[in-house]
Amino acid sequence: MSEENLLLTPIKIGTKTAQNRFAINAMECCDADAEGSPSERTYERYEKLFEGGAGFVNLEAITVEYDYISREHQLSIMPRNVKALEKFIKHLREINPNTILVMQLTHSGEISEPNFSKRVRVTEQPLYGYENAELIGADEVDKIIDMFVESSKIAHAVGADGVDLKFCHGYLGSQILRPFNCKDWKYGGSWENRSRFAFDMTEKVIKAVNDPNFLVGSKVSIFEGFPGGQGTAGPDSSLMDLTESIALIKGLEERGAQYIIQSAGSPSHTLALSQTDRRIPDHGYFHHYFQWVCKQNLKPETVVIGSDYTIYRNGKGNNFQAVAPEKNSLDFWGNKNIREGIVDMVCLGRQSFADPYLPKKFAEGKMDEIKWCTACDNCIEFLIRQEPVGCAVWNPPYTKRMQEIRKEKGELREKHT
């Protein structure tokens, strides 16, 4: 472990202080109850994360409505969920009052699952594979912004520390921001129009909540990795051009965002860019560049939380080439990137399933006891199959369920790229 472990040092986010530099990414898990409220499985997952001592936890893609959802048992943040969410957060605070908890608010748009939901799109020309999505206009988008505002007020009322307004991974925020959304309308065509959704929403949320202690930030796909996606040069261009991504994060900061969670890719299309595939681990290095771009263009007090650190593990078994294992671990890159001003905090997604106690074990010097994620992506298979999500390597009930799935389906794990 590094001599001076910056991963264990505190950092201010707005008026709040994270006790360390470990953040837990928003990981959808398909285990809400019939009303979209936390179930026993949800409680179990977050209890472990709070016991694990991460400085910052981003509660998974919690939908602002229940007509357009991508997961059959997705958490929701609507008036019907207030009492359940209030009880849930109170319970987590009793376990660990120091962990910062924000809620990632989302609307699935065109990637809603048509088997139990509706799909809507904002572009006249549908993105390939989403031809069955219904076109919506400015009035409907205005109403969706209002839903985000109301859900933010609920998040504040039930005791969350803040919200993450989701502008990443192919959800509605991404769909509006993309250059692919090229037809001229209130939320399309020019950058001024496409950015209006994100900027107006941020302003309205901050004004409606009216609490300087309430954190507002966003998870952003800096580059989606397909023609016309976020971070490309035009509606049909595959060229990386981060001009608009930079304008987005700077615009969010100008309107009051205190943190940005850097991400990349769109899991429905470019999964290996969102979370590095162990067969091509070098994609993880791209995220360091995207984090650096964020830090270079934001004020020092705006916290940049960097994604895709799971792949580094303890430096062993991660398939990186040309670099010694001791210089390719989570500990090494987390400390190096914080020290060099590339990132402020590191986010763990799949690793949080494998071992939610990693931050605590780091703090106690129990590195040999950490259960490292193997990047097998069985957790993603659970998600794709609309099953409750967990680690099939380290968590026996999920191991058993994956074995049952394989037996039921009589097939190998599907490959999703």
GROMACS .gro file of C-alpha atoms in nm:
model
  417
    1MET     CA    1   0.000   0.000   0.000
    2SER     CA    2   0.119   0.354  -0.070
    3GLU     CA    3   0.320   0.528   0.202
    4GLU     CA    4   0.075   0.820   0.215
    5ASN     CA    5  -0.265   0.679   0.126
    6LEU     CA    6  -0.466   0.965  -0.016
    7LEU     CA    7  -0.760   0.731  -0.067
    8LEU     CA    8  -0.813   0.746   0.308
    9THR     CA    9  -0.810   1.125   0.337
   10PRO     CA   10  -1.129   1.335   0.371
   11ILE     CA   11  -1.258   1.575   0.109
   12LYS     CA   12  -1.521   1.849   0.109
   13ILE     CA   13  -1.813   1.827  -0.131
   14GLY     CA   14  -2.012   2.147  -0.102
   15THR     CA   15  -2.070   2.199   0.270
   16LYS     CA   16  -2.032   1.827   0.348
   17THR     CA   17  -1.723   1.616   0.408
   18ALA     CA   18  -1.660   1.268   0.273
   19GLN     CA   19  -1.447   1.073   0.519
   20ASN     CA   20  -1.240   0.911   0.243
   21ARG     CA   21  -1.201   0.915  -0.135
   22PHE     CA   22  -1.399   0.597  -0.203
   23ALA     CA   23  -1.732   0.645  -0.380
   24ILE     CA   24  -1.986   0.374  -0.466
   25ASN     CA   25  -2.130   0.401  -0.814
   26ALA     CA   26  -2.503   0.381  -0.879
   27MET     CA   27  -2.564   0.014  -0.961
   28GLU     CA   28  -2.915  -0.092  -1.063
   29CYS     CA   29  -3.018  -0.415  -0.897
   30CYS     CA   30  -3.381  -0.504  -0.985
   31ASP     CA   31  -3.489  -0.571  -0.627
   32ALA     CA   32  -3.743  -0.304  -0.533
   33ASP     CA   33  -4.087  -0.409  -0.409
   34ALA     CA   34  -4.408  -0.374  -0.610
   35GLU     CA   35  -4.433  -0.002  -0.525
   36GLY     CA   36  -4.073   0.073  -0.621
   37SER     CA   37  -3.967   0.101  -0.256
   38PRO     CA   38  -3.665  -0.070  -0.094
   39SER     CA   39  -3.715  -0.442  -0.030
   40GLU     CA   40  -3.529  -0.666   0.214
   41ARG     CA   41  -3.267  -0.729  -0.056
   42THR     CA   42  -3.223  -0.354  -0.105
   43TYR     CA   43  -3.179  -0.306   0.268
   44GLU     CA   44  -2.920  -0.583   0.282
   45ARG     CA   45  -2.711  -0.432   0.001
   46TYR     CA   46  -2.702  -0.080   0.138
   47GLU     CA   47  -2.653  -0.190   0.498
   48LYS     CA   48  -2.331  -0.358   0.387
   49LEU     CA   49  -2.220  -0.053   0.190
   50PHE     CA   50  -2.274   0.174   0.491
   51GLU     CA   51  -2.097  -0.073   0.720
   52GLY     CA   52  -1.818  -0.078   0.462
   53GLY     CA   53  -1.742   0.286   0.525
   54ALA     CA   54  -1.729   0.444   0.178
   55GLY     CA   55  -1.715   0.822   0.189
   56PHE     CA   56  -1.988   0.862  -0.076
   57VAL     CA   57  -2.270   0.633  -0.190
   58ASN     CA   58  -2.478   0.703  -0.501
   59LEU     CA   59  -2.813   0.528  -0.467
   60GLU     CA   60  -2.891   0.348  -0.791
   61ALA     CA   61  -3.087   0.493  -1.085
   62ILE     CA   62  -3.406   0.570  -0.892
   63THR     CA   63  -3.681   0.661  -1.138
   64VAL     CA   64  -3.885   0.980  -1.116
   65GLU     CA   65  -4.189   0.799  -1.260
   66TYR     CA   66  -4.295   0.440  -1.324
   67ASP     CA   67  -4.430   0.441  -1.680
   68TYR     CA   68  -4.090   0.447  -1.853
   69ILE     CA   69  -3.850   0.217  -1.669
   70SER     CA   70  -3.572  -0.016  -1.777
   71ARG     CA   71  -3.589  -0.255  -1.478
   72GLU     CA   72  -3.901  -0.448  -1.378
   73HIS     CA   73  -3.831  -0.398  -1.007
   74GLN     CA   74  -3.675  -0.051  -1.022
   75LEU     CA   75  -3.657   0.181  -0.724
   76SER     CA   76  -3.874   0.491  -0.762
   77ILE     CA   77  -3.892   0.829  -0.592
   78MET     CA   78  -4.252   0.942  -0.605
   79PRO     CA   79  -4.500   1.056  -0.339
   80ARG     CA   80  -4.601   0.693  -0.279
   81ASN     CA   81  -4.240   0.611  -0.178
   82VAL     CA   82  -4.186   0.891   0.075
   83LYS     CA   83  -4.247   0.696   0.397
   84ALA     CA   84  -4.051   0.393   0.278
   85LEU     CA   85  -3.753   0.604   0.168
   86GLU     CA   86  -3.759   0.805   0.489
   87LYS     CA   87  -3.744   0.483   0.692
   88PHE     CA   88  -3.471   0.342   0.468
   89ILE     CA   89  -3.241   0.644   0.497
   90LYS     CA   90  -3.298   0.676   0.872
   91HIS     CA   91  -3.190   0.314   0.909
   92LEU     CA   92  -2.873   0.366   0.704
   93ARG     CA   93  -2.784   0.677   0.907
   94GLU     CA   94  -2.804   0.468   1.223
   95ILE     CA   95  -2.547   0.229   1.076
   96ASN     CA   96  -2.311   0.503   0.957
   97PRO     CA   97  -2.397   0.872   0.989
   98ASN     CA   98  -2.079   0.982   0.810
   99THR     CA   99  -2.132   0.836   0.462
  100ILE     CA  100  -2.267   1.092   0.213
  101LEU     CA  101  -2.576   0.953   0.037
  102VAL     CA  102  -2.705   1.099  -0.289
  103MET     CA  103  -2.982   0.962  -0.508
  104GLN     CA  104  -2.932   0.920  -0.880
  105LEU     CA  105  -3.254   1.039  -1.045
  106THR     CA  106  -3.335   0.899  -1.385
  107HIS     CA  107  -3.585   0.856  -1.667
  108SER     CA  108  -3.515   0.567  -1.905
  109GLY     CA  109  -3.661   0.714  -2.224
  110GLU     CA  110  -3.587   0.498  -2.526
  111ILE     CA  111  -3.412   0.226  -2.324
  112SER     CA  112  -3.724   0.153  -2.120
  113GLU     CA  113  -3.812  -0.216  -2.139
  114PRO     CA  114  -4.121  -0.265  -2.363
  115ASN     CA  115  -4.215  -0.598  -2.199
  116PHE     CA  116  -4.345  -0.408  -1.894
  117SER     CA  117  -4.303  -0.040  -1.979
  118LYS     CA  118  -4.327   0.214  -2.261
  119ARG     CA  119  -4.047   0.350  -2.475
  120VAL     CA  120  -4.022   0.715  -2.577
  121ARG     CA  121  -3.769   0.890  -2.796
  122VAL     CA  122  -3.682   1.254  -2.858
  123THR     CA  123  -3.543   1.218  -3.213
  124GLU     CA  124  -3.753   1.187  -3.528
  125GLN     CA  125  -3.501   0.936  -3.661
  126PRO     CA  126  -3.484   0.660  -3.399
  127LEU     CA  127  -3.147   0.532  -3.284
  128TYR     CA  128  -3.083   0.191  -3.442
  129GLY     CA  129  -3.260  -0.077  -3.239
  130TYR     CA  130  -3.515   0.157  -3.085
  131GLU     CA  131  -3.757   0.198  -3.374
  132ASN     CA  132  -4.049   0.100  -3.150
  133ALA     CA  133  -4.011   0.404  -2.924
  134GLU     CA  134  -4.284   0.667  -2.935
  135LEU     CA  135  -4.179   1.021  -3.029
  136ILE     CA  136  -4.242   1.286  -2.764
  137GLY     CA  137  -4.219   1.666  -2.785
  138ALA     CA  138  -4.128   1.970  -2.581
  139ASP     CA  139  -4.441   1.965  -2.361
  140GLU     CA  140  -4.369   1.612  -2.245
  141VAL     CA  141  -4.003   1.696  -2.178
  142ASP     CA  142  -4.112   2.000  -1.976
  143LYS     CA  143  -4.324   1.769  -1.761
  144ILE     CA  144  -4.033   1.531  -1.714
  145ILE     CA  145  -3.815   1.817  -1.587
  146ASP     CA  146  -4.091   1.895  -1.337
  147MET     CA  147  -4.081   1.529  -1.226
  148PHE     CA  148  -3.707   1.556  -1.160
  149VAL     CA  149  -3.769   1.870  -0.956
  150GLU     CA  150  -4.042   1.706  -0.748
  151SER     CA  151  -3.829   1.397  -0.692
  152SER     CA  152  -3.539   1.616  -0.580
  153LYS     CA  153  -3.767   1.777  -0.324
  154ILE     CA  154  -3.864   1.430  -0.204
  155ALA     CA  155  -3.497   1.328  -0.179
  156HIS     CA  156  -3.435   1.634   0.038
  157ALA     CA  157  -3.742   1.569   0.251
  158VAL     CA  158  -3.655   1.204   0.323
  159GLY     CA  159  -3.303   1.288   0.436
  160ALA     CA  160  -3.072   1.231   0.138
  161ASP     CA  161  -2.763   1.450   0.119
  162GLY     CA  162  -2.823   1.534  -0.245
  163VAL     CA  163  -2.913   1.418  -0.593
  164ASP     CA  164  -2.730   1.306  -0.904
  165LEU     CA  165  -2.919   1.427  -1.210
  166LYS     CA  166  -2.832   1.150  -1.453
  167PHE     CA  167  -2.691   1.261  -1.790
  168CYS     CA  168  -2.514   0.940  -1.887
  169HIS     CA  169  -2.535   0.581  -2.010
  170GLY     CA  170  -2.805   0.622  -2.273
  171TYR     CA  171  -3.088   0.731  -2.045
  172LEU     CA  172  -3.312   1.023  -2.139
  173GLY     CA  173  -3.055   1.287  -2.039
  174SER     CA  174  -2.802   1.133  -2.279
  175GLN     CA  175  -3.059   1.101  -2.554
  176ILE     CA  176  -3.134   1.474  -2.544
  177LEU     CA  177  -2.770   1.585  -2.513
  178ARG     CA  178  -2.633   1.376  -2.802
  179PRO     CA  179  -2.545   1.539  -3.135
  180PHE     CA  180  -2.767   1.264  -3.282
  181ASN     CA  181  -3.059   1.476  -3.153
  182CYS     CA  182  -3.001   1.707  -3.449
  183LYS     CA  183  -3.348   1.826  -3.556
  184ASP     CA  184  -3.421   2.182  -3.447
  185TRP     CA  185  -3.675   2.200  -3.161
  186LYS     CA  186  -3.683   2.331  -2.804
  187TYR     CA  187  -3.457   2.049  -2.682
  188GLY     CA  188  -3.279   1.957  -3.004
  189GLY     CA  189  -3.057   2.079  -3.284
  190SER     CA  190  -2.818   2.344  -3.152
  191TRP     CA  191  -2.610   2.290  -2.838
  192GLU     CA  192  -2.807   2.571  -2.675
  193ASN     CA  193  -3.126   2.372  -2.726
  194ARG     CA  194  -2.987   2.029  -2.636
  195SER     CA  195  -2.821   2.156  -2.317
  196ARG     CA  196  -3.139   2.332  -2.204
  197PHE     CA  197  -3.273   2.009  -2.053
  198ALA     CA  198  -2.972   1.968  -1.822
  199PHE     CA  199  -2.922   2.334  -1.740
  200ASP     CA  200  -3.287   2.425  -1.678
  201MET     CA  201  -3.333   2.115  -1.465
  202THR     CA  202  -3.030   2.195  -1.250
  203GLU     CA  203  -3.142   2.554  -1.195
  204LYS     CA  204  -3.497   2.451  -1.109
  205VAL     CA  205  -3.386   2.177  -0.869
  206ILE     CA  206  -3.154   2.411  -0.678
  207LYS     CA  207  -3.421   2.680  -0.659
  208ALA     CA  208  -3.699   2.440  -0.554
  209VAL     CA  209  -3.499   2.263  -0.282
  210ASN     CA  210  -3.353   2.594  -0.161
  211ASP     CA  211  -3.098   2.442   0.075
  212PRO     CA  212  -2.727   2.528   0.035
  213ASN     CA  213  -2.639   2.208   0.223
  214PHE     CA  214  -2.814   1.988  -0.033
  215LEU     CA  215  -2.571   1.855  -0.293
  216VAL     CA  216  -2.656   1.869  -0.662
  217GLY     CA  217  -2.435   1.704  -0.923
  218SER     CA  218  -2.446   1.481  -1.227
  219LYS     CA  219  -2.302   1.163  -1.367
  220VAL     CA  220  -2.196   1.233  -1.724
  221SER     CA  221  -2.087   1.013  -2.013
  222ILE     CA  222  -1.796   1.221  -2.143
  223PHE     CA  223  -1.778   1.003  -2.456
  224GLU     CA  224  -2.040   0.742  -2.548
  225GLY     CA  225  -1.831   0.569  -2.811
  226PHE     CA  226  -2.066   0.550  -3.110
  227PRO     CA  227  -2.152   0.788  -3.398
  228GLY     CA  228  -2.363   1.078  -3.280
  229GLY     CA  229  -2.323   0.991  -2.913
  230GLN     CA  230  -2.216   1.224  -2.635
  231GLY     CA  231  -1.866   1.352  -2.695
  232THR     CA  232  -1.866   1.312  -3.075
  233ALA     CA  233  -1.812   1.573  -3.345
  234GLY     CA  234  -2.160   1.553  -3.500
  235PRO     CA  235  -2.483   1.355  -3.546
  236ASP     CA  236  -2.319   1.094  -3.770
  237SER     CA  237  -1.957   1.132  -3.664
  238SER     CA  238  -1.752   0.874  -3.477
  239LEU     CA  239  -1.476   1.127  -3.401
  240MET     CA  240  -1.416   1.206  -3.036
  241ASP     CA  241  -1.478   1.576  -2.974
  242LEU     CA  242  -1.519   1.669  -2.608
  243THR     CA  243  -1.617   2.031  -2.672
  244GLU     CA  244  -1.979   1.974  -2.573
  245SER     CA  245  -1.891   1.747  -2.281
  246ILE     CA  246  -1.671   2.023  -2.143
  247ALA     CA  247  -1.945   2.281  -2.203
  248LEU     CA  248  -2.188   2.053  -2.019
  249ILE     CA  249  -1.984   2.010  -1.702
  250LYS     CA  250  -1.885   2.377  -1.695
  251GLY     CA  251  -2.248   2.480  -1.744
  252LEU     CA  252  -2.360   2.251  -1.463
  253GLU     CA  253  -2.092   2.398  -1.235
  254GLU     CA  254  -2.195   2.756  -1.324
  255ARG     CA  255  -2.550   2.671  -1.221
  256GLY     CA  256  -2.447   2.532  -0.884
  257ALA     CA  257  -2.338   2.170  -0.926
  258GLN     CA  258  -2.081   2.081  -0.660
  259TYR     CA  259  -1.964   1.751  -0.807
  260ILE     CA  260  -1.937   1.562  -1.136
  261ILE     CA  261  -1.922   1.184  -1.164
  262GLN     CA  262  -1.718   1.109  -1.474
  263SER     CA  263  -1.826   0.814  -1.681
  264ALA     CA  264  -1.817   0.701  -2.043
  265GLY     CA  265  -1.999   0.471  -2.278
  266SER     CA  266  -2.359   0.362  -2.295
  267PRO     CA  267  -2.408   0.009  -2.151
  268SER     CA  268  -2.678  -0.088  -2.403
  269HIS     CA  269  -2.432  -0.018  -2.687
  270THR     CA  270  -2.076   0.026  -2.560
  271LEU     CA  271  -2.066  -0.168  -2.233
  272ALA     CA  272  -1.689  -0.226  -2.239
  273LEU     CA  273  -1.636   0.150  -2.244
  274SER     CA  274  -1.867   0.203  -1.945
  275GLN     CA  275  -1.706  -0.070  -1.739
  276THR     CA  276  -1.387  -0.218  -1.869
  277ASP     CA  277  -1.394  -0.574  -2.001
  278ARG     CA  278  -1.118  -0.788  -1.848
  279ARG     CA  279  -1.024  -0.904  -2.199
  280ILE     CA  280  -0.944  -0.544  -2.302
  281PRO     CA  281  -0.847  -0.379  -1.973
  282ASP     CA  282  -0.666  -0.086  -2.135
  283HIS     CA  283  -1.005   0.086  -2.185
  284GLY     CA  284  -0.967   0.171  -1.817
  285TYR     CA  285  -0.692   0.418  -1.904
  286PHE     CA  286  -0.936   0.620  -2.120
  287HIS     CA  287  -1.126   0.706  -1.804
  288HIS     CA  288  -0.814   0.865  -1.654
  289TYR     CA  289  -0.802   1.099  -1.952
  290PHE     CA  290  -1.170   1.186  -1.920
  291GLN     CA  291  -1.120   1.256  -1.549
  292TRP     CA  292  -0.825   1.483  -1.628
  293VAL     CA  293  -1.038   1.672  -1.883
  294CYS     CA  294  -1.299   1.731  -1.612
  295LYS     CA  295  -1.041   1.853  -1.358
  296GLN     CA  296  -0.877   2.083  -1.612
  297ASN     CA  297  -1.206   2.255  -1.691
  298LEU     CA  298  -1.368   2.283  -1.348
  299LYS     CA  299  -1.291   2.490  -1.041
  300PRO     CA  300  -1.074   2.322  -0.775
  301GLU     CA  301  -1.367   2.309  -0.531
  302THR     CA  302  -1.587   2.116  -0.776
  303VAL     CA  303  -1.527   1.751  -0.691
  304VAL     CA  304  -1.456   1.511  -0.978
  305ILE     CA  305  -1.544   1.150  -0.896
  306GLY     CA  306  -1.384   0.912  -1.144
  307SER     CA  307  -1.537   0.585  -1.262
  308ASP     CA  308  -1.399   0.248  -1.374
  309TYR     CA  309  -1.144   0.173  -1.102
  310THR     CA  310  -1.272  -0.181  -1.036
  311ILE     CA  311  -1.059  -0.330  -1.315
  312TYR     CA  312  -0.727  -0.258  -1.136
  313ARG     CA  313  -0.791  -0.488  -0.838
  314ASN     CA  314  -0.473  -0.558  -0.640
  315GLY     CA  315  -0.267  -0.541  -0.958
  316LYS     CA  316  -0.297  -0.916  -1.016
  317GLY     CA  317  -0.509  -1.106  -1.265
  318ASN     CA  318  -0.632  -0.797  -1.448
  319ASN     CA  319  -0.464  -0.877  -1.784
  320PHE     CA  320  -0.289  -0.541  -1.825
  321GLN     CA  321   0.024  -0.553  -2.041
  322ALA     CA  322   0.354  -0.362  -2.032
  323VAL     CA  323   0.313  -0.250  -1.668
  324ALA     CA  324   0.430  -0.425  -1.351
  325PRO     CA  325   0.140  -0.547  -1.131
  326GLU     CA  326   0.242  -0.325  -0.839
  327LYS     CA  327   0.196  -0.023  -1.067
  328ASN     CA  328  -0.145  -0.126  -1.196
  329SER     CA  329  -0.357  -0.166  -0.885
  330LEU     CA  330  -0.651   0.026  -0.742
  331ASP     CA  331  -0.426   0.150  -0.463
  332PHE     CA  332  -0.158   0.267  -0.707
  333TRP     CA  333  -0.382   0.445  -0.958
  334GLY     CA  334  -0.618   0.588  -0.697
  335ASN     CA  335  -0.331   0.750  -0.510
  336LYS     CA  336  -0.140   0.856  -0.821
  337ASN     CA  337  -0.441   1.018  -0.986
  338ILE     CA  338  -0.546   1.202  -0.670
  339ARG     CA  339  -0.190   1.319  -0.604
  340GLU     CA  340  -0.147   1.445  -0.961
  341GLY     CA  341  -0.481   1.629  -0.967
  342ILE     CA  342  -0.641   1.399  -1.224
  343VAL     CA  343  -0.934   1.305  -0.998
  344ASP     CA  344  -1.062   1.374  -0.646
  345MET     CA  345  -1.241   1.047  -0.562
  346VAL     CA  346  -1.258   0.699  -0.716
  347CYS     CA  347  -1.584   0.520  -0.788
  348LEU     CA  348  -1.635   0.146  -0.748
  349GLY     CA  349  -1.924  -0.031  -0.919
  350ARG     CA  350  -1.882  -0.405  -0.975
  351GLN     CA  351  -1.625  -0.414  -0.695
  352SER     CA  352  -1.894  -0.295  -0.452
  353PHE     CA  353  -2.086  -0.618  -0.523
  354ALA     CA  354  -1.777  -0.833  -0.471
  355ASP     CA  355  -1.679  -0.666  -0.143
  356PRO     CA  356  -1.884  -0.378   0.000
  357TYR     CA  357  -1.635  -0.364   0.291
  358LEU     CA  358  -1.336  -0.264   0.077
  359PRO     CA  359  -1.301   0.093   0.216
  360LYS     CA  360  -1.304  -0.039   0.575
  361LYS     CA  361  -1.047  -0.306   0.491
  362PHE     CA  362  -0.826  -0.044   0.325
  363ALA     CA  363  -0.847   0.174   0.637
  364GLU     CA  364  -0.762  -0.118   0.864
  365GLY     CA  365  -0.474  -0.237   0.646
  366LYS     CA  366  -0.649  -0.566   0.573
  367MET     CA  367  -0.570  -0.566   0.202
  368ASP     CA  368  -0.522  -0.942   0.194
  369GLU     CA  369  -0.884  -0.991   0.307
  370ILE     CA  370  -1.039  -0.796   0.019
  371LYS     CA  371  -1.257  -1.000  -0.216
  372TRP     CA  372  -1.155  -0.866  -0.554
  373CYS     CA  373  -1.399  -0.839  -0.842
  374THR     CA  374  -1.300  -1.075  -1.125
  375ALA     CA  375  -1.481  -0.863  -1.388
  376CYS     CA  376  -1.670  -1.178  -1.493
  377ASP     CA  377  -1.977  -0.956  -1.552
  378ASN     CA  378  -2.222  -1.213  -1.417
  379CYS     CA  379  -2.377  -0.918  -1.232
  380ILE     CA  380  -2.452  -0.762  -1.570
  381GLU     CA  381  -2.615  -1.085  -1.682
  382PHE     CA  382  -2.844  -1.069  -1.379
  383LEU     CA  383  -2.935  -0.713  -1.476
  384ILE     CA  384  -3.003  -0.800  -1.840
  385ARG     CA  385  -3.225  -1.088  -1.729
  386GLN     CA  386  -3.419  -0.856  -1.493
  387GLU     CA  387  -3.300  -1.058  -1.192
  388PRO     CA  388  -3.193  -0.921  -0.852
  389VAL     CA  389  -2.825  -0.833  -0.888
  390GLY     CA  390  -2.532  -0.947  -0.676
  391CYS     CA  391  -2.189  -1.106  -0.701
  392ALA     CA  392  -2.206  -1.464  -0.831
  393VAL     CA  393  -1.841  -1.522  -0.738
  394TRP     CA  394  -1.837  -1.414  -0.372
  395ASN     CA  395  -2.201  -1.414  -0.259
  396PRO     CA  396  -2.337  -1.774  -0.232
  397PRO     CA  397  -2.709  -1.700  -0.289
  398TYR     CA  398  -2.622  -1.527  -0.616
  399THR     CA  399  -2.381  -1.807  -0.711
  400LYS     CA  400  -2.666  -2.055  -0.665
  401ARG     CA  401  -2.909  -1.839  -0.863
  402MET     CA  402  -2.666  -1.804  -1.154
  403GLN     CA  403  -2.623  -2.181  -1.161
  404GLU     CA  404  -3.002  -2.217  -1.169
  405ILE     CA  405  -3.028  -1.967  -1.453
  406ARG     CA  406  -2.768  -2.150  -1.657
  407LYS     CA  407  -2.947  -2.477  -1.598
  408GLU     CA  408  -3.288  -2.327  -1.681
  409LYS     CA  409  -3.163  -2.164  -1.998
  410GLY     CA  410  -2.931  -2.446  -2.095
  411GLU     CA  411  -2.689  -2.196  -2.237
  412LEU     CA  412  -2.365  -2.013  -2.168
  413ARG     CA  413  -2.374  -1.651  -2.053
  414GLU     CA  414  -2.487  -1.428  -2.334
  415LYS     CA  415  -2.229  -1.191  -2.471
  416HIS     CA  416  -2.343  -0.828  -2.472
  417THR     CA  417  -2.119  -0.573  -2.636
   0.00000   0.00000   0.00000
